[in-house]
PDB file of C-alpha atoms in Angstrom:
ATOM      1  CA  MET I   1      27.274  -0.268 -46.194  1.00 80.00           C
ATOM      2  CA  LYS I   2      25.908  -3.876 -46.292  1.00 80.00           C
ATOM      3  CA  GLN I   3      27.165  -4.164 -42.463  1.00 84.00           C
ATOM      4  CA  ILE I   4      25.150  -1.375 -40.868  1.00 85.00           C
ATOM      5  CA  ILE I   5      21.692  -2.256 -42.721  1.00 83.00           C
ATOM      6  CA  THR I   6      22.535  -5.737 -41.594  1.00 83.00           C
ATOM      7  CA  VAL I   7      22.877  -4.705 -37.730  1.00 79.00           C
ATOM      8  CA  LEU I   8      19.893  -2.246 -38.521  1.00 75.00           C
ATOM      9  CA  MET I   9      17.965  -4.832 -39.789  1.00 75.00           C
ATOM     10  CA  ALA I  10      18.836  -7.180 -37.105  1.00 75.00           C
ATOM     11  CA  ILE I  11      17.683  -4.795 -34.753  1.00 75.00           C
ATOM     12  CA  VAL I  12      14.105  -4.049 -35.886  1.00 71.00           C
ATOM     13  CA  LEU I  13      13.529  -8.053 -36.367  1.00 66.00           C
ATOM     14  CA  THR I  14      14.212  -8.098 -32.595  1.00 67.00           C
ATOM     15  CA  ALA I  15      12.358  -5.101 -31.915  1.00 62.00           C
ATOM     16  CA  CYS I  16       9.577  -6.177 -33.437  1.00 58.00           C
ATOM     17  CA  SER I  17       9.606  -9.514 -31.959  1.00 58.00           C
ATOM     18  CA  PHE I  18      10.304  -8.316 -28.226  1.00 60.00           C
ATOM     19  CA  SER I  19       6.785  -8.577 -26.692  1.00 62.00           C
ATOM     20  CA  GLY I  20       7.784  -5.039 -24.250  1.00 62.00           C
ATOM     21  CA  PHE I  21       7.716  -4.819 -20.768  1.00 63.00           C
ATOM     22  CA  GLU I  22       5.011  -5.553 -18.420  1.00 66.00           C
ATOM     23  CA  PRO I  23       4.639  -2.790 -15.746  1.00 65.00           C
ATOM     24  CA  PRO I  24       5.973  -3.452 -12.631  1.00 62.00           C
ATOM     25  CA  ARG I  25       3.238  -4.793  -9.646  1.00 63.00           C
ATOM     26  CA  GLU I  26       1.252  -2.330  -7.995  1.00 65.00           C
ATOM     27  CA  SER I  27       2.984  -2.211  -4.924  1.00 68.00           C
ATOM     28  CA  SER I  28       0.745  -1.847  -1.505  1.00 73.00           C
ATOM     29  CA  HIS I  29       0.520   1.455   0.500  1.00 80.00           C
ATOM     30  CA  TRP I  30      -2.055   2.748   3.507  1.00 83.00           C
ATOM     31  CA  THR I  31      -5.060   4.621   3.198  1.00 82.00           C
ATOM     32  CA  LEU I  32      -7.112   6.350   5.730  1.00 83.00           C
ATOM     33  CA  PRO I  33     -10.577   5.334   4.619  1.00 82.00           C
ATOM     34  CA  SER I  34     -12.539   7.175   7.378  1.00 75.00           C
ATOM     35  CA  ARG I  35     -10.981  10.591   5.549  1.00 77.00           C
ATOM     36  CA  GLY I  36     -13.390   9.458   2.588  1.00 72.00           C
ATOM     37  CA  GLU I  37     -12.622  10.960  -1.052  1.00 75.00           C
ATOM     38  CA  ARG I  38     -12.147  14.851  -0.885  1.00 77.00           C
ATOM     39  CA  HIS I  39     -12.939  17.413  -3.408  1.00 79.00           C
ATOM     40  CA  TYR I  40     -10.734  20.523  -3.663  1.00 81.00           C
ATOM     41  CA  ALA I  41     -11.861  23.840  -5.623  1.00 83.00           C
ATOM     42  CA  THR I  42      -9.000  24.837  -6.148  1.00 87.00           C
ATOM     43  CA  ASP I  43      -4.940  24.358  -6.688  1.00 87.00           C
ATOM     44  CA  ASP I  44      -4.067  25.802  -2.871  1.00 89.00           C
ATOM     45  CA  GLU I  45      -6.635  23.833  -1.303  1.00 88.00           C
ATOM     46  CA  LEU I  46      -5.149  20.988  -3.349  1.00 87.00           C
ATOM     47  CA  ARG I  47      -2.406  21.144  -2.235  1.00 89.00           C
ATOM     48  CA  LYS I  48      -3.201  21.494   1.171  1.00 90.00           C
ATOM     49  CA  GLY I  49      -5.572  18.571   1.456  1.00 88.00           C
ATOM     50  CA  VAL I  50      -2.536  16.634   0.122  1.00 88.00           C
ATOM     51  CA  LEU I  51      -0.077  17.467   2.766  1.00 91.00           C
ATOM     52  CA  GLU I  52      -2.287  17.365   6.018  1.00 91.00           C
ATOM     53  CA  TYR I  53      -3.109  13.460   4.451  1.00 89.00           C
ATOM     54  CA  ILE I  54       1.164  13.038   4.179  1.00 89.00           C
ATOM     55  CA  MET I  55       1.974  14.549   7.620  1.00 92.00           C
ATOM     56  CA  LEU I  56      -1.037  12.592   8.755  1.00 91.00           C
ATOM     57  CA  GLU I  57       0.399   9.462   7.086  1.00 90.00           C
ATOM     58  CA  HIS I  58       4.104  10.209   8.429  1.00 92.00           C
ATOM     59  CA  LYS I  59       2.844  11.072  11.865  1.00 93.00           C
ATOM     60  CA  ALA I  60       0.998   7.446  12.123  1.00 92.00           C
ATOM     61  CA  MET I  61       3.982   5.823  10.945  1.00 91.00           C
ATOM     62  CA  LEU I  62       6.580   7.402  13.407  1.00 92.00           C
ATOM     63  CA  GLU I  63       4.168   6.500  16.247  1.00 93.00           C
ATOM     64  CA  CYS I  64       4.237   2.787  15.224  1.00 92.00           C
ATOM     65  CA  GLY I  65       8.166   2.809  14.399  1.00 90.00           C
ATOM     66  CA  ILE I  66       7.671   2.251  10.907  1.00 89.00           C
ATOM     67  CA  ASP I  67      10.002   4.607   8.385  1.00 88.00           C
ATOM     68  CA  PRO I  68       8.122   6.849   6.575  1.00 86.00           C
ATOM     69  CA  ASN I  69      10.740   7.195   3.902  1.00 84.00           C
ATOM     70  CA  VAL I  70      10.065   3.461   3.181  1.00 81.00           C
ATOM     71  CA  GLY I  71       6.441   3.253   3.690  1.00 76.00           C
ATOM     72  CA  SER I  72       6.182  -0.659   4.789  1.00 76.00           C
ATOM     73  CA  THR I  73       6.901  -3.080   7.344  1.00 78.00           C
ATOM     74  CA  THR I  74       7.116  -6.718   7.719  1.00 79.00           C
ATOM     75  CA  SER I  75       6.831  -6.817  11.412  1.00 85.00           C
ATOM     76  CA  VAL I  76       2.909  -7.636  12.692  1.00 89.00           C
ATOM     77  CA  LYS I  77       3.134  -5.125  15.592  1.00 90.00           C
ATOM     78  CA  GLU I  78       3.917  -1.800  13.072  1.00 90.00           C
ATOM     79  CA  SER I  79       1.009  -3.079  10.924  1.00 89.00           C
ATOM     80  CA  LEU I  80      -1.588  -3.802  13.913  1.00 90.00           C
ATOM     81  CA  CYS I  81      -0.573  -0.472  15.210  1.00 91.00           C
ATOM     82  CA  MET I  82      -1.163   1.304  11.911  1.00 90.00           C
ATOM     83  CA  GLU I  83      -4.599  -0.591  11.519  1.00 88.00           C
ATOM     84  CA  GLU I  84      -5.497   0.383  15.085  1.00 89.00           C
ATOM     85  CA  LYS I  85      -4.847   4.464  13.795  1.00 90.00           C
ATOM     86  CA  GLY I  86      -7.672   3.585  10.789  1.00 89.00           C
ATOM     87  CA  TRP I  87      -4.988   3.243   8.505  1.00 90.00           C
ATOM     88  CA  ARG I  88      -5.721   0.566   5.976  1.00 88.00           C
ATOM     89  CA  ASP I  89      -2.944  -1.592   3.363  1.00 86.00           C
ATOM     90  CA  THR I  90      -4.336  -1.787   0.030  1.00 85.00           C
ATOM     91  CA  ASP I  91      -3.075  -5.631   0.342  1.00 84.00           C
ATOM     92  CA  GLY I  92      -5.765  -5.955   3.041  1.00 83.00           C
ATOM     93  CA  TRP I  93      -5.912  -6.472   6.750  1.00 85.00           C
ATOM     94  CA  THR I  94      -1.909  -7.478   8.164  1.00 85.00           C
ATOM     95  CA  CYS I  95      -3.343 -10.465   9.469  1.00 85.00           C
ATOM     96  CA  GLU I  96      -5.278 -12.060   6.572  1.00 83.00           C
ATOM     97  CA  GLN I  97      -1.871 -11.740   4.473  1.00 83.00           C
ATOM     98  CA  ASP I  98      -0.350 -15.049   3.619  1.00 84.00           C
ATOM     99  CA  MET I  99       3.353 -13.780   5.316  1.00 83.00           C
ATOM    100  CA  PHE I 100       1.717 -13.353   8.664  1.00 83.00           C
ATOM    101  CA  LYS I 101      -0.923 -15.846   9.219  1.00 80.00           C
ATOM    102  CA  ASN I 102       1.105 -18.156  12.016  1.00 84.00           C
ATOM    103  CA  ASP I 103       2.655 -15.279  13.711  1.00 86.00           C
ATOM    104  CA  PRO I 104       1.211 -15.353  17.277  1.00 88.00           C
ATOM    105  CA  LEU I 105      -0.412 -11.584  17.624  1.00 87.00           C
ATOM    106  CA  CYS I 106      -2.164 -12.381  14.554  1.00 87.00           C
ATOM    107  CA  ASP I 107      -3.797 -15.273  16.231  1.00 85.00           C
ATOM    108  CA  ASP I 108      -4.951 -12.665  19.224  1.00 85.00           C
ATOM    109  CA  TRP I 109      -6.104 -10.394  16.460  1.00 82.00           C
ATOM    110  CA  ARG I 110      -8.668 -13.100  14.720  1.00 81.00           C
ATOM    111  CA  SER I 111      -9.993 -14.462  17.987  1.00 82.00           C
ATOM    112  CA  LYS I 112     -10.685 -10.742  18.854  1.00 81.00           C
ATOM    113  CA  HIS I 113     -11.796  -9.736  15.432  1.00 73.00           C
ATOM    114  CA  SER I 114     -14.068 -13.317  14.897  1.00 70.00           C
ATOM    115  CA  LYS I 115     -16.008 -12.508  17.658  1.00 55.00           C
ATOM    116  CA  SER I 116     -17.195  -9.625  16.719  1.00 48.00           C
ATOM    117  CA  ARG I 117     -17.949 -10.319  13.338  1.00 45.00           C
ATOM    118  CA  ILE I 118     -20.389 -13.465  15.111  1.00 41.00           C
ATOM    119  CA  GLN I 119     -22.186 -10.923  17.122  1.00 43.00           C
ATOM    120  CA  LYS I 120     -22.668  -8.568  13.848  1.00 43.00           C
ATOM    121  CA  GLN I 121     -24.512 -11.520  11.785  1.00 40.00           C
ATOM    122  CA  PRO I 122     -28.607 -11.724  12.657  1.00 42.00           C
TER     123      PRO I 122
END
């Protein structure tokens, strides 16, 4: 009986001193900002809207050479293809992410977009 109590006390003390698990880092995903926020009156409309959104994303990923089951890519070409179709990664622009900064495709992207940013400023 003493052994059971000792083991239980050890477990309780360990559990009390353990600060717990941290939630995993939220992974990035593709969003379609041009679609805007939608409000649905019924559950059927919601299901149709969600299915339509998933199908749009699935189609765009297949056209860009991204596996829709994985949903992410380490290829600049594939990511820029998704951005050209209007999709945005929640981590930000592809060429502004650290792992793609030295890519030649990103150099072209930056030169193209820096001109448009300068022209928009008064």
